[in-house]
Structures are given as structure tokens and as C-alpha cells.
């Protein structure tokens, strides 16, 4: 098995989207509830050295797991707490209800792709419980090292996608929107019924 260090609690992370050249970011103002993807500045070369405290998230246990317990692929339930505002990433309950995904058999006739908006909340609940899935390339690499699906998430440079699921809706994945009219330096963040490789995040 692999001897690479495993990700454990608590973990301070900056979540980098290589496809969009930006970070998952949140505001410290309580009036701004929606997280955004903040694109790195062009004058910084679109690199990962564009430091901003609003991009820091703390990975926490969602089910009372001991602090030193390693995080397992697609199994360990986690919370993502925004460092600056102390609020938690969550699906927006009103948006989820409006999406129609909670209706019986809605997944069977799912067309087109549906999305649910996100928000930052003070008290985490079921809408803040996520698991980390490996993206395709990493899954092949880690499986070869004995750290594949069901194994431990590596501590450094793990390529992941965030998943939320329930028996009624099935799985939803954290996704970056490219909506028309979006600000050049900022894009929306939603949960989508479609799992896209472009939404891979490097921790």
C-alpha cells in the first residue's frame, strides 16, 4: 500500500480549479451568502500564487469522526467551513425544492441537466454533508498506489470533485457555471446533476 501522507482533520485548503484558473472563494460579509469561483489575476500569470484569505476553507468531520482519522475516498462525510466568515458551504434548500429533484422519479426523466444554487450557512445540516470523489486521472494513479476509491485521500495535491447525495435526488456535484453575463473575474458555483471533468478541484 502507499506510504503517501493522507488527508486528515482539520485541514486548511485552497481549492483550485485548473480548468477555470481560479479558486473556490467566499465573502466574509454576512450579506453575501453565495460562494464564487474567483479567477486568478492575469498579471499573476493565472498561477496558484495569487493568495487571498477569502479562498481558505477548513475541512471538518460531519459525523463526529476523531480528529486524526484519515479521510476516505467517496465514504467519509465532511464539512467545508469558510475560514474568513466561519460559515459552511451548503446547498440552498429553497433552490433544491424549486428544482423538482425531490419529486418521485424525477431523476428518471431528467432533461435537461438541473442545478441547485449554493450558499454559506452558519449552522451546518444535511445540506452541508459532502464526500470527496477522485477525478478520472487521479483515480487511476491512486489505485495503482493502493489508494484508490475506498482508500485514503492523499494530503497534497489531491484532485477531487465534491459530491452531495440523498436517496431522493441521487448525486449532485459541485460545478462552476459559465452563465451568460458572468463577471470576468468571478463565476457562479452550483451543484449539478452532471459530473464534469472540468469541475475537478486540486486541494
PDB file of C-alpha atoms in Angstrom:
ATOM      1  CA  UNK A   1       0.000   0.000   0.000  1.00  0.00           C
ATOM      2  CA  UNK A   2       1.013   3.615  -0.438  1.00  0.00           C
ATOM      3  CA  UNK A   3       3.021   5.421   2.235  1.00  0.00           C
ATOM      4  CA  UNK A   4       1.922   8.875   0.996  1.00  0.00           C
ATOM      5  CA  UNK A   5       0.542  11.077   3.814  1.00  0.00           C
ATOM      6  CA  UNK A   6      -3.259  11.003   3.976  1.00  0.00           C
ATOM      7  CA  UNK A   7      -5.573  13.984   4.356  1.00  0.00           C
ATOM      8  CA  UNK A   8      -6.946  14.281   7.904  1.00  0.00           C
ATOM      9  CA  UNK A   9      -8.877  16.732  10.094  1.00  0.00           C
ATOM     10  CA  UNK A  10      -8.631  19.599  10.454  1.00  0.00           C
ATOM     11  CA  UNK A  11      -7.245  20.523   7.040  1.00  0.00           C
ATOM     12  CA  UNK A  12      -6.859  24.084   5.762  1.00  0.00           C
ATOM     13  CA  UNK A  13      -7.338  24.035   1.992  1.00  0.00           C
ATOM     14  CA  UNK A  14      -7.294  26.330  -1.005  1.00  0.00           C
ATOM     15  CA  UNK A  15      -9.473  24.734  -3.669  1.00  0.00           C
ATOM     16  CA  UNK A  16      -8.029  25.394  -7.116  1.00  0.00           C
ATOM     17  CA  UNK A  17      -9.963  24.847 -10.364  1.00  0.00           C
ATOM     18  CA  UNK A  18      -7.303  24.201 -13.063  1.00  0.00           C
ATOM     19  CA  UNK A  19      -9.836  24.391 -15.923  1.00  0.00           C
ATOM     20  CA  UNK A  20     -11.090  27.831 -14.914  1.00  0.00           C
ATOM     21  CA  UNK A  21      -7.835  29.128 -13.380  1.00  0.00           C
ATOM     22  CA  UNK A  22      -9.490  30.142 -10.141  1.00  0.00           C
ATOM     23  CA  UNK A  23     -10.291  29.339  -6.522  1.00  0.00           C
ATOM     24  CA  UNK A  24     -13.451  28.493  -4.640  1.00  0.00           C
ATOM     25  CA  UNK A  25     -13.960  31.666  -2.646  1.00  0.00           C
ATOM     26  CA  UNK A  26     -16.408  33.170  -0.158  1.00  0.00           C
ATOM     27  CA  UNK A  27     -17.146  36.575   1.302  1.00  0.00           C
ATOM     28  CA  UNK A  28     -16.680  37.487   4.936  1.00  0.00           C
ATOM     29  CA  UNK A  29     -19.775  39.731   4.739  1.00  0.00           C
ATOM     30  CA  UNK A  30     -22.935  38.054   6.043  1.00  0.00           C
ATOM     31  CA  UNK A  31     -24.965  39.798   3.333  1.00  0.00           C
ATOM     32  CA  UNK A  32     -23.087  37.845   0.663  1.00  0.00           C
ATOM     33  CA  UNK A  33     -24.229  34.259   1.049  1.00  0.00           C
ATOM     34  CA  UNK A  34     -23.183  32.715  -2.261  1.00  0.00           C
ATOM     35  CA  UNK A  35     -19.675  31.338  -2.781  1.00  0.00           C
ATOM     36  CA  UNK A  36     -17.998  32.157  -6.093  1.00  0.00           C
ATOM     37  CA  UNK A  37     -15.129  30.956  -8.213  1.00  0.00           C
ATOM     38  CA  UNK A  38     -12.574  33.764  -8.060  1.00  0.00           C
ATOM     39  CA  UNK A  39     -10.355  33.721 -11.104  1.00  0.00           C
ATOM     40  CA  UNK A  40      -6.644  34.322 -10.599  1.00  0.00           C
ATOM     41  CA  UNK A  41      -5.365  37.665 -11.841  1.00  0.00           C
ATOM     42  CA  UNK A  42      -3.824  37.715 -15.294  1.00  0.00           C
ATOM     43  CA  UNK A  43      -0.944  39.821 -14.038  1.00  0.00           C
ATOM     44  CA  UNK A  44      -0.122  36.943 -11.667  1.00  0.00           C
ATOM     45  CA  UNK A  45       0.151  34.622 -14.666  1.00  0.00           C
ATOM     46  CA  UNK A  46      -3.061  32.789 -13.722  1.00  0.00           C
ATOM     47  CA  UNK A  47      -0.965  30.815 -11.294  1.00  0.00           C
ATOM     48  CA  UNK A  48      -1.579  29.469  -7.808  1.00  0.00           C
ATOM     49  CA  UNK A  49       0.486  32.171  -6.096  1.00  0.00           C
ATOM     50  CA  UNK A  50      -2.430  34.620  -6.142  1.00  0.00           C
ATOM     51  CA  UNK A  51      -3.014  34.484  -2.374  1.00  0.00           C
ATOM     52  CA  UNK A  52      -6.293  35.674  -0.890  1.00  0.00           C
ATOM     53  CA  UNK A  53      -7.606  34.831   2.589  1.00  0.00           C
ATOM     54  CA  UNK A  54     -11.134  34.517   1.171  1.00  0.00           C
ATOM     55  CA  UNK A  55     -10.032  31.338  -0.607  1.00  0.00           C
ATOM     56  CA  UNK A  56      -9.214  29.362   2.568  1.00  0.00           C
ATOM     57  CA  UNK A  57     -11.554  26.561   3.658  1.00  0.00           C
ATOM     58  CA  UNK A  58     -11.345  24.242   6.655  1.00  0.00           C
ATOM     59  CA  UNK A  59     -12.220  20.587   6.151  1.00  0.00           C
ATOM     60  CA  UNK A  60     -14.088  19.296   9.201  1.00  0.00           C
ATOM     61  CA  UNK A  61     -15.752  15.996  10.176  1.00  0.00           C
ATOM     62  CA  UNK A  62     -19.519  15.859   9.681  1.00  0.00           C
ATOM     63  CA  UNK A  63     -20.261  12.812  11.823  1.00  0.00           C
ATOM     64  CA  UNK A  64     -18.063  13.106  14.880  1.00  0.00           C
ATOM     65  CA  UNK A  65     -15.067  11.235  13.474  1.00  0.00           C
ATOM     66  CA  UNK A  66     -11.926  11.578  15.606  1.00  0.00           C
ATOM     67  CA  UNK A  67      -9.638  14.484  14.568  1.00  0.00           C
ATOM     68  CA  UNK A  68      -6.802  12.194  13.498  1.00  0.00           C
ATOM     69  CA  UNK A  69      -8.922   9.911  11.335  1.00  0.00           C
ATOM     70  CA  UNK A  70      -7.881   9.832   7.684  1.00  0.00           C
ATOM     71  CA  UNK A  71     -10.422  10.860   5.033  1.00  0.00           C
ATOM     72  CA  UNK A  72     -11.508   8.096   2.670  1.00  0.00           C
ATOM     73  CA  UNK A  73     -12.499   8.497  -0.951  1.00  0.00           C
ATOM     74  CA  UNK A  74     -16.273   8.667  -1.503  1.00  0.00           C
ATOM     75  CA  UNK A  75     -17.001   7.442   2.035  1.00  0.00           C
ATOM     76  CA  UNK A  76     -16.020   9.951   4.723  1.00  0.00           C
ATOM     77  CA  UNK A  77     -18.648  12.671   5.166  1.00  0.00           C
ATOM     78  CA  UNK A  78     -17.072  16.111   5.517  1.00  0.00           C
ATOM     79  CA  UNK A  79     -17.984  19.760   6.052  1.00  0.00           C
ATOM     80  CA  UNK A  80     -16.314  22.689   4.286  1.00  0.00           C
ATOM     81  CA  UNK A  81     -16.099  25.736   6.558  1.00  0.00           C
ATOM     82  CA  UNK A  82     -15.090  29.092   5.081  1.00  0.00           C
ATOM     83  CA  UNK A  83     -12.201  30.372   7.180  1.00  0.00           C
ATOM     84  CA  UNK A  84     -12.978  34.088   6.952  1.00  0.00           C
ATOM     85  CA  UNK A  85     -16.732  34.043   7.597  1.00  0.00           C
ATOM     86  CA  UNK A  86     -16.855  30.858   9.749  1.00  0.00           C
ATOM     87  CA  UNK A  87     -19.822  29.717   7.628  1.00  0.00           C
ATOM     88  CA  UNK A  88     -20.310  26.377   5.896  1.00  0.00           C
ATOM     89  CA  UNK A  89     -20.795  25.509   2.247  1.00  0.00           C
ATOM     90  CA  UNK A  90     -24.313  24.157   1.654  1.00  0.00           C
ATOM     91  CA  UNK A  91     -26.926  23.508  -0.986  1.00  0.00           C
ATOM     92  CA  UNK A  92     -29.651  26.138  -0.945  1.00  0.00           C
ATOM     93  CA  UNK A  93     -32.762  24.363   0.349  1.00  0.00           C
ATOM     94  CA  UNK A  94     -35.203  26.653  -1.486  1.00  0.00           C
ATOM     95  CA  UNK A  95     -33.343  26.107  -4.760  1.00  0.00           C
ATOM     96  CA  UNK A  96     -33.357  22.339  -4.221  1.00  0.00           C
ATOM     97  CA  UNK A  97     -37.124  22.348  -3.655  1.00  0.00           C
ATOM     98  CA  UNK A  98     -37.677  24.521  -6.726  1.00  0.00           C
ATOM     99  CA  UNK A  99     -35.533  22.241  -8.912  1.00  0.00           C
ATOM    100  CA  UNK A 100     -38.092  19.427  -8.789  1.00  0.00           C
ATOM    101  CA  UNK A 101     -35.401  16.906  -7.879  1.00  0.00           C
ATOM    102  CA  UNK A 102     -37.201  15.907  -4.701  1.00  0.00           C
ATOM    103  CA  UNK A 103     -40.219  14.690  -6.668  1.00  0.00           C
ATOM    104  CA  UNK A 104     -40.563  10.938  -7.077  1.00  0.00           C
ATOM    105  CA  UNK A 105     -38.954   9.544 -10.260  1.00  0.00           C
ATOM    106  CA  UNK A 106     -37.612  12.980 -11.233  1.00  0.00           C
ATOM    107  CA  UNK A 107     -34.161  11.507 -11.949  1.00  0.00           C
ATOM    108  CA  UNK A 108     -35.573   9.048 -14.490  1.00  0.00           C
ATOM    109  CA  UNK A 109     -36.851  11.854 -16.697  1.00  0.00           C
ATOM    110  CA  UNK A 110     -34.014  14.264 -16.030  1.00  0.00           C
ATOM    111  CA  UNK A 111     -33.653  16.585 -19.010  1.00  0.00           C
ATOM    112  CA  UNK A 112     -32.006  18.971 -19.296  1.00  0.00           C
ATOM    113  CA  UNK A 113     -29.284  18.992 -16.638  1.00  0.00           C
ATOM    114  CA  UNK A 114     -30.537  20.572 -13.430  1.00  0.00           C
ATOM    115  CA  UNK A 115     -28.616  22.712 -10.964  1.00  0.00           C
ATOM    116  CA  UNK A 116     -29.085  23.791  -7.355  1.00  0.00           C
ATOM    117  CA  UNK A 117     -27.621  27.026  -6.039  1.00  0.00           C
ATOM    118  CA  UNK A 118     -25.175  27.132  -3.137  1.00  0.00           C
ATOM    119  CA  UNK A 119     -24.900  29.284  -0.048  1.00  0.00           C
ATOM    120  CA  UNK A 120     -22.866  29.795   3.099  1.00  0.00           C
ATOM    121  CA  UNK A 121     -24.720  28.932   6.315  1.00  0.00           C
ATOM    122  CA  UNK A 122     -23.937  29.456   9.992  1.00  0.00           C
ATOM    123  CA  UNK A 123     -25.251  26.079  11.151  1.00  0.00           C
ATOM    124  CA  UNK A 124     -24.382  23.035   9.025  1.00  0.00           C
ATOM    125  CA  UNK A 125     -27.016  20.389   8.394  1.00  0.00           C
ATOM    126  CA  UNK A 126     -27.645  17.608   5.897  1.00  0.00           C
ATOM    127  CA  UNK A 127     -27.277  20.075   3.011  1.00  0.00           C
ATOM    128  CA  UNK A 128     -23.670  20.656   4.124  1.00  0.00           C
ATOM    129  CA  UNK A 129     -22.591  16.991   4.177  1.00  0.00           C
ATOM    130  CA  UNK A 130     -20.298  16.023   1.304  1.00  0.00           C
ATOM    131  CA  UNK A 131     -17.851  13.354   0.217  1.00  0.00           C
ATOM    132  CA  UNK A 132     -14.710  13.705  -1.892  1.00  0.00           C
ATOM    133  CA  UNK A 133     -14.597  11.735  -5.136  1.00  0.00           C
ATOM    134  CA  UNK A 134     -11.397  11.241  -7.131  1.00  0.00           C
ATOM    135  CA  UNK A 135     -11.362  12.557 -10.666  1.00  0.00           C
ATOM    136  CA  UNK A 136     -10.623  10.143 -13.507  1.00  0.00           C
ATOM    137  CA  UNK A 137      -6.869  10.628 -13.826  1.00  0.00           C
ATOM    138  CA  UNK A 138      -6.230  10.610 -10.094  1.00  0.00           C
ATOM    139  CA  UNK A 139      -8.384   7.543  -9.624  1.00  0.00           C
ATOM    140  CA  UNK A 140      -6.124   5.571 -11.955  1.00  0.00           C
ATOM    141  CA  UNK A 141      -2.966   6.921 -10.305  1.00  0.00           C
ATOM    142  CA  UNK A 142      -4.049   6.308  -6.721  1.00  0.00           C
ATOM    143  CA  UNK A 143      -5.474   2.876  -7.455  1.00  0.00           C
ATOM    144  CA  UNK A 144      -2.055   1.875  -8.760  1.00  0.00           C
ATOM    145  CA  UNK A 145      -0.559   3.009  -5.431  1.00  0.00           C
ATOM    146  CA  UNK A 146      -3.125   1.233  -3.303  1.00  0.00           C
ATOM    147  CA  UNK A 147      -5.031   4.443  -2.531  1.00  0.00           C
ATOM    148  CA  UNK A 148      -7.919   4.120  -4.957  1.00  0.00           C
ATOM    149  CA  UNK A 149     -11.646   4.512  -4.393  1.00  0.00           C
ATOM    150  CA  UNK A 150     -12.368   3.461  -0.830  1.00  0.00           C
ATOM    151  CA  UNK A 151      -8.773   4.250   0.172  1.00  0.00           C
ATOM    152  CA  UNK A 152      -7.369   7.358   1.831  1.00  0.00           C
ATOM    153  CA  UNK A 153      -7.347  10.770   0.156  1.00  0.00           C
ATOM    154  CA  UNK A 154      -3.726  11.972  -0.179  1.00  0.00           C
ATOM    155  CA  UNK A 155      -2.771  15.069   1.809  1.00  0.00           C
ATOM    156  CA  UNK A 156      -1.147  17.038  -1.001  1.00  0.00           C
ATOM    157  CA  UNK A 157      -2.409  17.922  -4.488  1.00  0.00           C
ATOM    158  CA  UNK A 158      -5.429  15.620  -4.395  1.00  0.00           C
ATOM    159  CA  UNK A 159      -7.649  16.098  -7.466  1.00  0.00           C
ATOM    160  CA  UNK A 160     -11.231  15.802  -6.262  1.00  0.00           C
ATOM    161  CA  UNK A 161     -14.833  16.606  -7.037  1.00  0.00           C
ATOM    162  CA  UNK A 162     -17.289  17.376  -4.243  1.00  0.00           C
ATOM    163  CA  UNK A 163     -20.473  15.241  -4.153  1.00  0.00           C
ATOM    164  CA  UNK A 164     -23.734  15.592  -2.246  1.00  0.00           C
ATOM    165  CA  UNK A 165     -26.368  12.887  -2.413  1.00  0.00           C
ATOM    166  CA  UNK A 166     -29.673  11.725  -0.981  1.00  0.00           C
ATOM    167  CA  UNK A 167     -31.970   8.758  -1.699  1.00  0.00           C
ATOM    168  CA  UNK A 168     -34.480  11.065  -3.426  1.00  0.00           C
ATOM    169  CA  UNK A 169     -32.185  13.139  -5.628  1.00  0.00           C
ATOM    170  CA  UNK A 170     -29.301  10.788  -6.255  1.00  0.00           C
ATOM    171  CA  UNK A 171     -25.935  12.530  -6.593  1.00  0.00           C
ATOM    172  CA  UNK A 172     -25.172  16.193  -7.260  1.00  0.00           C
ATOM    173  CA  UNK A 173     -21.662  17.524  -7.913  1.00  0.00           C
ATOM    174  CA  UNK A 174     -20.124  20.909  -7.186  1.00  0.00           C
ATOM    175  CA  UNK A 175     -19.875  22.706 -10.508  1.00  0.00           C
ATOM    176  CA  UNK A 176     -18.770  26.051 -11.881  1.00  0.00           C
ATOM    177  CA  UNK A 177     -21.314  27.871 -14.051  1.00  0.00           C
ATOM    178  CA  UNK A 178     -20.444  29.751 -17.204  1.00  0.00           C
ATOM    179  CA  UNK A 179     -23.671  31.730 -17.306  1.00  0.00           C
ATOM    180  CA  UNK A 180     -24.041  34.499 -19.847  1.00  0.00           C
ATOM    181  CA  UNK A 181     -23.063  37.868 -18.469  1.00  0.00           C
ATOM    182  CA  UNK A 182     -20.892  36.466 -15.689  1.00  0.00           C
ATOM    183  CA  UNK A 183     -18.233  38.780 -14.369  1.00  0.00           C
ATOM    184  CA  UNK A 184     -14.886  38.145 -15.986  1.00  0.00           C
ATOM    185  CA  UNK A 185     -13.094  37.591 -12.684  1.00  0.00           C
ATOM    186  CA  UNK A 186     -15.872  35.649 -10.945  1.00  0.00           C
ATOM    187  CA  UNK A 187     -18.102  32.695 -11.825  1.00  0.00           C
ATOM    188  CA  UNK A 188     -21.063  31.105 -10.069  1.00  0.00           C
ATOM    189  CA  UNK A 189     -20.885  27.886  -8.064  1.00  0.00           C
ATOM    190  CA  UNK A 190     -23.785  25.396  -8.079  1.00  0.00           C
ATOM    191  CA  UNK A 191     -24.464  21.711  -7.558  1.00  0.00           C
ATOM    192  CA  UNK A 192     -25.278  19.914 -10.804  1.00  0.00           C
ATOM    193  CA  UNK A 193     -26.829  16.607 -11.824  1.00  0.00           C
ATOM    194  CA  UNK A 194     -23.988  16.318 -14.352  1.00  0.00           C
ATOM    195  CA  UNK A 195     -20.494  15.256 -13.297  1.00  0.00           C
ATOM    196  CA  UNK A 196     -18.000  17.158 -15.462  1.00  0.00           C
ATOM    197  CA  UNK A 197     -14.230  16.669 -15.599  1.00  0.00           C
ATOM    198  CA  UNK A 198     -13.792  20.461 -15.863  1.00  0.00           C
ATOM    199  CA  UNK A 199     -15.047  20.726 -12.257  1.00  0.00           C
ATOM    200  CA  UNK A 200     -12.088  18.840 -10.852  1.00  0.00           C
ATOM    201  CA  UNK A 201     -10.550  20.683  -7.885  1.00  0.00           C
ATOM    202  CA  UNK A 202      -6.957  20.415  -6.686  1.00  0.00           C
ATOM    203  CA  UNK A 203      -6.596  20.695  -2.898  1.00  0.00           C
TER     204      UNK A 203
END
